[in-house]
mmCIF file of C-alpha atoms and ligand atoms in Angstrom:
data_model
loop_
_atom_site.group_PDB
_atom_site.id
_atom_site.type_symbol
_atom_site.label_atom_id
_atom_site.label_comp_id
_atom_site.label_asym_id
_atom_site.label_seq_id
_atom_site.Cartn_x
_atom_site.Cartn_y
_atom_site.Cartn_z
ATOM 1 C CA UNK A 1143 0.000 0.000 0.000
ATOM 2 C CA UNK A 1144 1.155 3.534 -0.799
ATOM 3 C CA UNK A 1145 0.371 6.625 1.254
ATOM 4 C CA UNK A 1146 0.666 10.277 0.474
ATOM 5 C CA UNK A 1147 2.584 11.856 3.308
ATOM 6 C CA UNK A 1148 2.453 15.318 4.856
ATOM 7 C CA UNK A 1149 3.884 16.671 8.074
ATOM 8 C CA UNK A 1150 3.187 19.724 10.215
ATOM 9 C CA UNK A 1151 5.620 20.980 12.871
ATOM 10 C CA UNK A 1152 3.938 22.469 15.952
ATOM 11 C CA UNK A 1153 4.864 24.288 19.157
ATOM 12 C CA UNK A 1154 2.926 24.487 22.426
ATOM 13 C CA UNK A 1155 3.877 26.703 25.311
ATOM 14 C CA UNK A 1156 3.501 25.477 28.889
ATOM 15 C CA UNK A 1157 1.398 27.728 31.115
ATOM 16 C CA UNK A 1158 4.349 27.699 33.466
ATOM 17 C CA UNK A 1159 7.722 26.108 32.668
ATOM 18 C CA UNK A 1160 7.850 22.474 33.727
ATOM 19 C CA UNK A 1161 10.621 22.031 36.254
ATOM 20 C CA UNK A 1162 12.287 18.660 36.735
ATOM 21 C CA UNK A 1163 15.731 17.622 37.864
ATOM 22 C CA UNK A 1164 16.659 17.766 34.135
ATOM 23 C CA UNK A 1165 16.006 21.519 34.064
ATOM 24 C CA UNK A 1166 13.209 23.842 32.992
ATOM 25 C CA UNK A 1167 11.057 23.185 29.914
ATOM 26 C CA UNK A 1168 9.034 25.971 28.295
ATOM 27 C CA UNK A 1169 7.905 24.924 24.820
ATOM 28 C CA UNK A 1170 6.878 21.481 23.607
ATOM 29 C CA UNK A 1171 7.865 21.025 19.936
ATOM 30 C CA UNK A 1172 6.703 18.151 17.792
ATOM 31 C CA UNK A 1173 5.385 17.117 14.407
ATOM 32 C CA UNK A 1174 1.938 15.932 13.289
ATOM 33 C CA UNK A 1175 1.977 13.378 10.470
ATOM 34 C CA UNK A 1176 -0.782 12.741 7.990
ATOM 35 C CA UNK A 1177 -0.950 9.625 5.836
ATOM 36 C CA UNK A 1178 -3.615 9.172 3.154
ATOM 37 C CA UNK A 1179 -4.000 5.774 1.520
ATOM 38 C CA UNK A 1180 -4.947 5.090 -2.086
ATOM 39 C CA UNK A 1181 -8.639 4.827 -1.150
ATOM 40 C CA UNK A 1182 -8.599 8.238 0.533
ATOM 41 C CA UNK A 1183 -8.564 7.064 4.167
ATOM 42 C CA UNK A 1184 -6.629 9.420 6.400
ATOM 43 C CA UNK A 1185 -4.581 8.615 9.501
ATOM 44 C CA UNK A 1186 -2.809 11.003 11.843
ATOM 45 C CA UNK A 1187 0.240 10.364 13.976
ATOM 46 C CA UNK A 1188 2.440 12.467 16.175
ATOM 47 C CA UNK A 1189 6.175 12.635 16.752
ATOM 48 C CA UNK A 1190 6.804 14.141 20.191
ATOM 49 C CA UNK A 1191 10.525 13.669 20.874
ATOM 50 C CA UNK A 1192 12.161 14.109 24.266
ATOM 51 C CA UNK A 1193 15.864 14.244 23.581
ATOM 52 C CA UNK A 1194 16.895 14.781 27.225
ATOM 53 C CA UNK A 1195 15.136 11.509 27.924
ATOM 54 C CA UNK A 1196 17.038 9.629 25.233
ATOM 55 C CA UNK A 1197 14.944 10.011 22.081
ATOM 56 C CA UNK A 1198 16.038 11.775 18.906
ATOM 57 C CA UNK A 1199 15.924 15.582 18.861
ATOM 58 C CA UNK A 1200 13.273 17.709 17.124
ATOM 59 C CA UNK A 1201 15.961 18.664 14.604
ATOM 60 C CA UNK A 1202 16.588 15.014 13.714
ATOM 61 C CA UNK A 1203 12.821 14.494 13.390
ATOM 62 C CA UNK A 1204 12.488 17.413 10.979
ATOM 63 C CA UNK A 1205 15.504 16.293 8.948
ATOM 64 C CA UNK A 1206 14.058 12.810 8.697
ATOM 65 C CA UNK A 1207 10.602 14.019 7.608
ATOM 66 C CA UNK A 1208 12.065 16.458 5.070
ATOM 67 C CA UNK A 1209 14.115 13.825 3.291
ATOM 68 C CA UNK A 1210 11.115 11.507 2.783
ATOM 69 C CA UNK A 1211 9.288 11.574 -0.550
ATOM 70 C CA UNK A 1212 5.676 12.788 -0.632
ATOM 71 C CA UNK A 1213 4.546 9.215 -1.172
ATOM 72 C CA UNK A 1214 5.687 6.408 1.155
ATOM 73 C CA UNK A 1215 4.961 2.678 1.574
ATOM 74 C CA UNK A 1216 4.390 0.181 4.426
ATOM 75 C CA UNK A 1217 7.986 -0.943 3.960
ATOM 76 C CA UNK A 1218 9.284 2.636 4.471
ATOM 77 C CA UNK A 1219 7.295 2.944 7.704
ATOM 78 C CA UNK A 1220 8.494 -0.329 9.214
ATOM 79 C CA UNK A 1221 12.100 0.340 8.223
ATOM 80 C CA UNK A 1222 12.551 3.469 10.372
ATOM 81 C CA UNK A 1223 15.694 2.801 12.448
ATOM 82 C CA UNK A 1224 15.524 2.371 16.227
ATOM 83 C CA UNK A 1225 17.700 5.454 16.804
ATOM 84 C CA UNK A 1226 14.613 7.458 15.764
ATOM 85 C CA UNK A 1227 12.180 5.953 18.318
ATOM 86 C CA UNK A 1228 9.739 8.877 18.513
ATOM 87 C CA UNK A 1229 9.540 8.833 14.699
ATOM 88 C CA UNK A 1230 8.927 5.066 14.703
ATOM 89 C CA UNK A 1231 6.044 5.626 17.088
ATOM 90 C CA UNK A 1232 4.618 8.551 15.090
ATOM 91 C CA UNK A 1233 4.705 6.805 11.734
ATOM 92 C CA UNK A 1234 3.480 3.435 12.983
ATOM 93 C CA UNK A 1235 0.616 5.029 14.882
ATOM 94 C CA UNK A 1236 -0.359 7.101 11.815
ATOM 95 C CA UNK A 1237 -0.265 3.841 9.847
ATOM 96 C CA UNK A 1238 -2.486 2.155 12.479
ATOM 97 C CA UNK A 1239 -4.893 5.039 12.393
ATOM 98 C CA UNK A 1240 -5.290 4.727 8.580
ATOM 99 C CA UNK A 1241 -5.943 1.040 9.127
ATOM 100 C CA UNK A 1242 -8.525 1.783 11.833
ATOM 101 C CA UNK A 1243 -10.239 4.391 9.659
ATOM 102 C CA UNK A 1244 -10.511 1.836 6.878
ATOM 103 C CA UNK A 1245 -12.072 -0.825 9.107
ATOM 104 C CA UNK A 1246 -13.857 1.480 11.531
ATOM 105 C CA UNK A 1247 -17.419 0.351 10.881
ATOM 106 C CA UNK A 1248 -16.630 -3.333 11.217
ATOM 107 C CA UNK A 1249 -14.347 -3.137 14.228
ATOM 108 C CA UNK A 1250 -15.538 -0.373 16.506
ATOM 109 C CA UNK A 1251 -19.055 -1.669 17.062
ATOM 110 C CA UNK A 1252 -17.877 -4.853 18.747
ATOM 111 C CA UNK A 1253 -14.904 -3.511 20.587
ATOM 112 C CA UNK A 1254 -15.190 -2.966 24.326
ATOM 113 C CA UNK A 1255 -12.579 -0.683 25.824
ATOM 114 C CA UNK A 1256 -11.162 -1.106 29.292
ATOM 115 C CA UNK A 1257 -11.896 1.705 31.703
ATOM 116 C CA UNK A 1258 -8.806 3.837 32.260
ATOM 117 C CA UNK A 1259 -8.020 6.053 35.235
ATOM 118 C CA UNK A 1260 -5.696 9.002 34.819
ATOM 119 C CA UNK A 1261 -2.972 10.336 37.034
ATOM 120 C CA UNK A 1262 -2.518 14.100 37.352
ATOM 121 C CA UNK A 1263 0.834 15.844 37.602
ATOM 122 C CA UNK A 1264 1.154 18.258 40.521
ATOM 123 C CA UNK A 1265 3.403 21.305 40.319
ATOM 124 C CA UNK A 1266 6.716 21.002 42.147
ATOM 125 C CA UNK A 1267 7.275 22.528 45.559
ATOM 126 C CA UNK A 1268 4.635 24.074 47.790
ATOM 127 C CA UNK A 1269 2.249 24.789 44.900
ATOM 128 C CA UNK A 1270 1.271 21.097 45.059
ATOM 129 C CA UNK A 1271 -0.504 21.757 48.358
ATOM 130 C CA UNK A 1272 -3.121 23.934 46.667
ATOM 131 C CA UNK A 1273 -3.244 22.339 43.242
ATOM 132 C CA UNK A 1274 -4.266 18.803 44.306
ATOM 133 C CA UNK A 1275 -7.648 20.039 45.548
ATOM 134 C CA UNK A 1276 -8.469 21.558 42.167
ATOM 135 C CA UNK A 1277 -7.493 18.312 40.431
ATOM 136 C CA UNK A 1278 -9.402 16.261 42.999
ATOM 137 C CA UNK A 1279 -12.547 18.256 42.194
ATOM 138 C CA UNK A 1280 -11.957 17.480 38.515
ATOM 139 C CA UNK A 1281 -12.110 13.774 39.363
ATOM 140 C CA UNK A 1282 -8.440 12.799 39.646
ATOM 141 C CA UNK A 1283 -7.591 10.307 42.388
ATOM 142 C CA UNK A 1284 -3.934 9.599 41.522
ATOM 143 C CA UNK A 1285 -1.325 12.342 41.744
ATOM 144 C CA UNK A 1286 2.303 12.522 40.814
ATOM 145 C CA UNK A 1287 4.687 14.921 42.507
ATOM 146 C CA UNK A 1288 8.189 15.580 41.228
ATOM 147 C CA UNK A 1289 11.005 15.761 43.736
ATOM 148 C CA UNK A 1290 14.729 16.421 43.530
ATOM 149 C CA UNK A 1291 14.059 20.024 42.523
ATOM 150 C CA UNK A 1292 14.483 21.865 45.848
ATOM 151 C CA UNK A 1293 16.423 20.812 48.951
ATOM 152 C CA UNK A 1294 15.527 17.414 50.386
ATOM 153 C CA UNK A 1295 14.519 18.792 53.800
ATOM 154 C CA UNK A 1296 12.179 21.302 52.217
ATOM 155 C CA UNK A 1297 10.611 18.642 49.982
ATOM 156 C CA UNK A 1298 10.172 16.078 52.760
ATOM 157 C CA UNK A 1299 8.459 18.774 54.793
ATOM 158 C CA UNK A 1300 6.027 19.550 51.956
ATOM 159 C CA UNK A 1301 5.553 15.803 51.435
ATOM 160 C CA UNK A 1302 4.396 15.388 55.046
ATOM 161 C CA UNK A 1303 1.876 18.195 54.602
ATOM 162 C CA UNK A 1304 0.687 16.765 51.309
ATOM 163 C CA UNK A 1305 0.178 13.242 52.664
ATOM 164 C CA UNK A 1306 -1.729 14.620 55.640
ATOM 165 C CA UNK A 1307 -4.014 16.629 53.385
ATOM 166 C CA UNK A 1308 -4.736 13.950 50.783
ATOM 167 C CA UNK A 1309 -7.871 11.869 51.358
ATOM 168 C CA UNK A 1310 -7.323 8.160 52.092
ATOM 169 C CA UNK A 1311 -8.470 7.001 48.695
ATOM 170 C CA UNK A 1312 -5.935 9.186 46.879
ATOM 171 C CA UNK A 1313 -2.814 7.581 45.399
ATOM 172 C CA UNK A 1314 0.451 9.485 45.457
ATOM 173 C CA UNK A 1315 3.441 8.793 43.239
ATOM 174 C CA UNK A 1316 6.841 10.413 43.701
ATOM 175 C CA UNK A 1317 9.151 11.009 40.762
ATOM 176 C CA UNK A 1318 12.796 11.934 41.308
ATOM 177 C CA UNK A 1319 13.681 11.941 37.589
ATOM 178 C CA UNK A 1320 17.000 10.232 38.357
ATOM 179 C CA UNK A 1321 18.023 13.265 40.411
ATOM 180 C CA UNK A 1322 18.903 11.803 43.832
ATOM 181 C CA UNK A 1323 22.101 10.493 45.348
ATOM 182 C CA UNK A 1324 21.983 7.049 46.956
ATOM 183 C CA UNK A 1325 21.934 8.631 50.434
ATOM 184 C CA UNK A 1326 19.024 10.919 49.467
ATOM 185 C CA UNK A 1327 17.112 8.024 47.888
ATOM 186 C CA UNK A 1328 17.493 6.050 51.115
ATOM 187 C CA UNK A 1329 16.327 9.022 53.163
ATOM 188 C CA UNK A 1330 13.221 9.319 51.003
ATOM 189 C CA UNK A 1331 12.534 5.590 51.098
ATOM 190 C CA UNK A 1332 12.873 5.618 54.858
ATOM 191 C CA UNK A 1333 10.277 8.414 55.003
ATOM 192 C CA UNK A 1334 8.029 6.432 52.636
ATOM 193 C CA UNK A 1335 8.190 3.336 54.851
ATOM 194 C CA UNK A 1336 5.950 5.218 57.275
ATOM 195 C CA UNK A 1337 3.653 6.841 54.719
ATOM 196 C CA UNK A 1338 1.887 4.828 52.089
ATOM 197 C CA UNK A 1339 2.619 5.907 48.534
ATOM 198 C CA UNK A 1340 1.748 4.044 45.340
ATOM 199 C CA UNK A 1341 5.297 4.000 44.001
ATOM 200 C CA UNK A 1342 8.561 5.878 43.781
ATOM 201 C CA UNK A 1343 9.818 6.647 40.311
ATOM 202 C CA UNK A 1344 13.467 6.554 39.190
ATOM 203 C CA UNK A 1345 15.351 7.617 42.326
ATOM 204 C CA UNK A 1346 18.832 7.208 40.826
ATOM 205 C CA UNK A 1347 20.575 7.856 37.497
ATOM 206 C CA UNK A 1348 20.410 5.219 34.751
ATOM 207 C CA UNK A 1349 24.006 4.181 35.465
ATOM 208 C CA UNK A 1350 23.004 3.044 38.976
ATOM 209 C CA UNK A 1351 20.655 0.227 37.980
ATOM 210 C CA UNK A 1352 22.192 -2.281 40.406
ATOM 211 C CA UNK A 1353 21.758 0.108 43.328
ATOM 212 C CA UNK A 1354 18.090 0.591 42.417
ATOM 213 C CA UNK A 1355 17.598 -3.166 42.172
ATOM 214 C CA UNK A 1356 19.192 -3.413 45.604
ATOM 215 C CA UNK A 1357 16.815 -0.748 47.010
ATOM 216 C CA UNK A 1358 13.810 -2.830 45.867
ATOM 217 C CA UNK A 1359 15.035 -5.613 48.154
ATOM 218 C CA UNK A 1360 15.572 -3.379 51.183
ATOM 219 C CA UNK A 1361 12.483 -1.163 51.233
ATOM 220 C CA UNK A 1362 8.823 -2.039 50.933
ATOM 221 C CA UNK A 1363 7.916 0.923 48.698
ATOM 222 C CA UNK A 1364 7.430 -0.147 45.095
ATOM 223 C CA UNK A 1365 10.026 1.347 42.776
ATOM 224 C CA UNK A 1366 9.455 2.235 39.140
ATOM 225 C CA UNK A 1367 11.966 2.679 36.348
ATOM 226 C CA UNK A 1368 11.350 5.503 33.916
ATOM 227 C CA UNK A 1369 14.527 7.159 32.550
ATOM 228 C CA UNK A 1370 16.189 3.706 32.639
ATOM 229 C CA UNK A 1371 13.603 2.245 30.243
ATOM 230 C CA UNK A 1372 13.142 5.150 27.832
ATOM 231 C CA UNK A 1373 14.227 3.019 24.870
ATOM 232 C CA UNK A 1374 12.967 -0.396 23.897
ATOM 233 C CA UNK A 1375 16.480 -1.868 24.136
ATOM 234 C CA UNK A 1376 16.834 -0.625 27.717
ATOM 235 C CA UNK A 1377 13.383 -1.893 28.647
ATOM 236 C CA UNK A 1378 14.391 -5.370 27.499
ATOM 237 C CA UNK A 1379 17.794 -5.155 29.217
ATOM 238 C CA UNK A 1380 16.336 -4.091 32.604
ATOM 239 C CA UNK A 1381 13.835 -6.946 32.472
ATOM 240 C CA UNK A 1382 16.590 -9.454 31.612
ATOM 241 C CA UNK A 1383 18.709 -8.130 34.502
ATOM 242 C CA UNK A 1384 15.947 -8.922 36.954
ATOM 243 C CA UNK A 1385 13.774 -5.813 37.361
ATOM 244 C CA UNK A 1386 10.317 -6.905 38.493
ATOM 245 C CA UNK A 1387 9.125 -3.549 39.831
ATOM 246 C CA UNK A 1388 7.116 -1.116 37.752
ATOM 247 C CA UNK A 1389 8.097 -0.052 34.251
ATOM 248 C CA UNK A 1390 6.995 3.431 33.178
ATOM 249 C CA UNK A 1391 6.415 3.307 29.458
ATOM 250 C CA UNK A 1392 6.320 6.482 27.417
ATOM 251 C CA UNK A 1393 4.872 5.091 24.192
ATOM 252 C CA UNK A 1394 5.618 8.268 22.221
ATOM 253 C CA UNK A 1395 9.368 7.814 22.607
ATOM 254 C CA UNK A 1396 9.872 4.102 23.157
ATOM 255 C CA UNK A 1397 9.679 3.252 19.478
ATOM 256 C CA UNK A 1398 7.666 0.695 17.547
ATOM 257 C CA UNK A 1399 4.194 -0.037 19.017
ATOM 258 C CA UNK A 1400 4.327 -3.419 17.298
ATOM 259 C CA UNK A 1401 7.490 -4.526 19.167
ATOM 260 C CA UNK A 1402 6.210 -3.083 22.455
ATOM 261 C CA UNK A 1403 2.985 -5.113 22.164
ATOM 262 C CA UNK A 1404 4.956 -8.313 21.603
ATOM 263 C CA UNK A 1405 7.186 -7.649 24.621
ATOM 264 C CA UNK A 1406 4.411 -6.668 27.077
ATOM 265 C CA UNK A 1407 2.253 -9.609 26.102
ATOM 266 C CA UNK A 1408 5.100 -12.084 26.416
ATOM 267 C CA UNK A 1409 6.384 -11.020 29.855
ATOM 268 C CA UNK A 1410 3.253 -9.508 31.476
ATOM 269 C CA UNK A 1411 5.230 -6.697 33.098
ATOM 270 C CA UNK A 1412 3.688 -4.228 35.572
ATOM 271 C CA UNK A 1413 3.505 -1.323 33.130
ATOM 272 C CA UNK A 1414 2.310 2.213 33.747
ATOM 273 C CA UNK A 1415 1.841 4.253 30.599
ATOM 274 C CA UNK A 1416 2.821 7.862 30.629
ATOM 275 C CA UNK A 1417 2.656 10.928 28.454
ATOM 276 C CA UNK A 1418 5.438 13.147 27.184
ATOM 277 C CA UNK A 1419 3.159 16.175 26.748
ATOM 278 C CA UNK A 1420 1.991 15.201 23.311
ATOM 279 C CA UNK A 1421 -1.167 16.634 21.678
ATOM 280 C CA UNK A 1422 -4.454 14.724 21.507
ATOM 281 C CA UNK A 1423 -3.185 12.879 18.412
ATOM 282 C CA UNK A 1424 -0.217 11.222 20.099
ATOM 283 C CA UNK A 1425 -2.311 10.836 23.217
ATOM 284 C CA UNK A 1426 -4.957 8.861 21.337
ATOM 285 C CA UNK A 1427 -2.352 6.439 19.987
ATOM 286 C CA UNK A 1428 -0.735 6.126 23.437
ATOM 287 C CA UNK A 1429 -4.084 5.457 25.094
ATOM 288 C CA UNK A 1430 -4.837 2.761 22.548
ATOM 289 C CA UNK A 1431 -1.674 0.954 23.660
ATOM 290 C CA UNK A 1432 -2.290 1.672 27.352
ATOM 291 C CA UNK A 1433 -5.776 0.181 27.223
ATOM 292 C CA UNK A 1434 -4.356 -2.978 25.658
ATOM 293 C CA UNK A 1435 -1.197 -3.373 27.708
ATOM 294 C CA UNK A 1436 -1.217 -1.568 31.043
ATOM 295 C CA UNK A 1437 -1.790 -3.006 34.499
ATOM 296 C CA UNK A 1438 -5.541 -2.730 35.168
ATOM 297 C CA UNK A 1439 -5.238 -1.343 38.647
ATOM 298 C CA UNK A 1440 -2.958 1.586 37.907
ATOM 299 C CA UNK A 1441 -3.884 5.014 36.681
ATOM 300 C CA UNK A 1442 -1.973 6.094 33.623
ATOM 301 C CA UNK A 1443 0.028 9.290 33.360
ATOM 302 C CA UNK A 1444 -1.857 11.099 30.634
ATOM 303 C CA UNK A 1445 -3.683 13.593 32.833
ATOM 304 C CA UNK A 1446 -1.656 16.559 31.704
ATOM 305 C CA UNK A 1447 -4.103 18.949 30.094
ATOM 306 C CA UNK A 1448 -3.757 21.362 33.001
ATOM 307 C CA UNK A 1449 -0.227 22.152 31.817
ATOM 308 C CA UNK A 1450 -0.904 23.881 28.488
ATOM 309 C CA UNK A 1451 -2.385 27.128 27.345
ATOM 310 C CA UNK A 1452 -5.330 25.721 25.407
ATOM 311 C CA UNK A 1453 -5.325 27.954 22.304
ATOM 312 C CA UNK A 1454 -1.604 27.918 21.706
ATOM 313 C CA UNK A 1455 -1.631 25.502 18.763
ATOM 314 C CA UNK A 1456 -0.584 26.850 15.429
ATOM 315 C CA UNK A 1457 -3.814 27.706 13.635
ATOM 316 C CA UNK A 1458 -3.360 25.426 10.638
ATOM 317 C CA UNK A 1459 -3.448 22.450 12.980
ATOM 318 C CA UNK A 1460 -6.543 23.404 14.860
ATOM 319 C CA UNK A 1461 -8.964 21.362 12.834
ATOM 320 C CA UNK A 1462 -7.039 18.200 13.691
ATOM 321 C CA UNK A 1463 -6.908 18.764 17.415
HETATM 322 MG MG1 MG B 238 9.245 9.936 35.483
#
């Protein structure tokens, strides 16, 4: 099958810069892909790279899209190399969405979707203490709070306030974005021993996998890998080296949805799907995978709409979004 191919770069500005231990992020840049098959069915996909997390850069994405001809084939799509994982995801999900458009009437009527719960991202620091109530009123019951941004004493203090304020049925996740030292990680895990949290995400840098594996044996808090499993190769390697905690999967940057499906179905890992601030197009493709592959009991990290200025899309894209 041949497809005519078009692509549209976009930019979205965060309402407030997103602060993590990797630094401050102000504008999300990505590319929307459109494939049209020979029968006129249209599929959209999104490339939302996150180079500081290990994917290709936006520049590499644009270079790759620009060198493609205006007509591409199935073979072109499935031959995208694994060093362009966000592009693999974007093209394969656009391809899937053409396929779904073509068979929509037959398939959709019989398909029952699993119910999905979403996790909301709280702002860092003290602002979390006010923001959770707003998100709670919007229906969120799972919250993620990023740490490793201010001093550990200050953050543990806010954490105590937060856990006292949160209703019993709320779930709290902590995410250090690989920003702690071993001593700090142990201090946090000691604090968590006395306060129930759902899980603790990526305490240490990728290079300290063995130490993180060791922490899972010494503390009862569930640990999750995120930065360590940003690529499909690393996801496989961490599983082979014995990780049986949670795997945070960012479908938009992990690469081929086809290979991810095979892996998750084979090993039945405890997977939590998470967004990289993509638009509704990438989100739709990510949610499709999450509803097939994620652990039923866990909220997924796509509750991020509170982070963007709504009308900041470039106008030519508006009719897609
Ligand atoms: Mg994370």
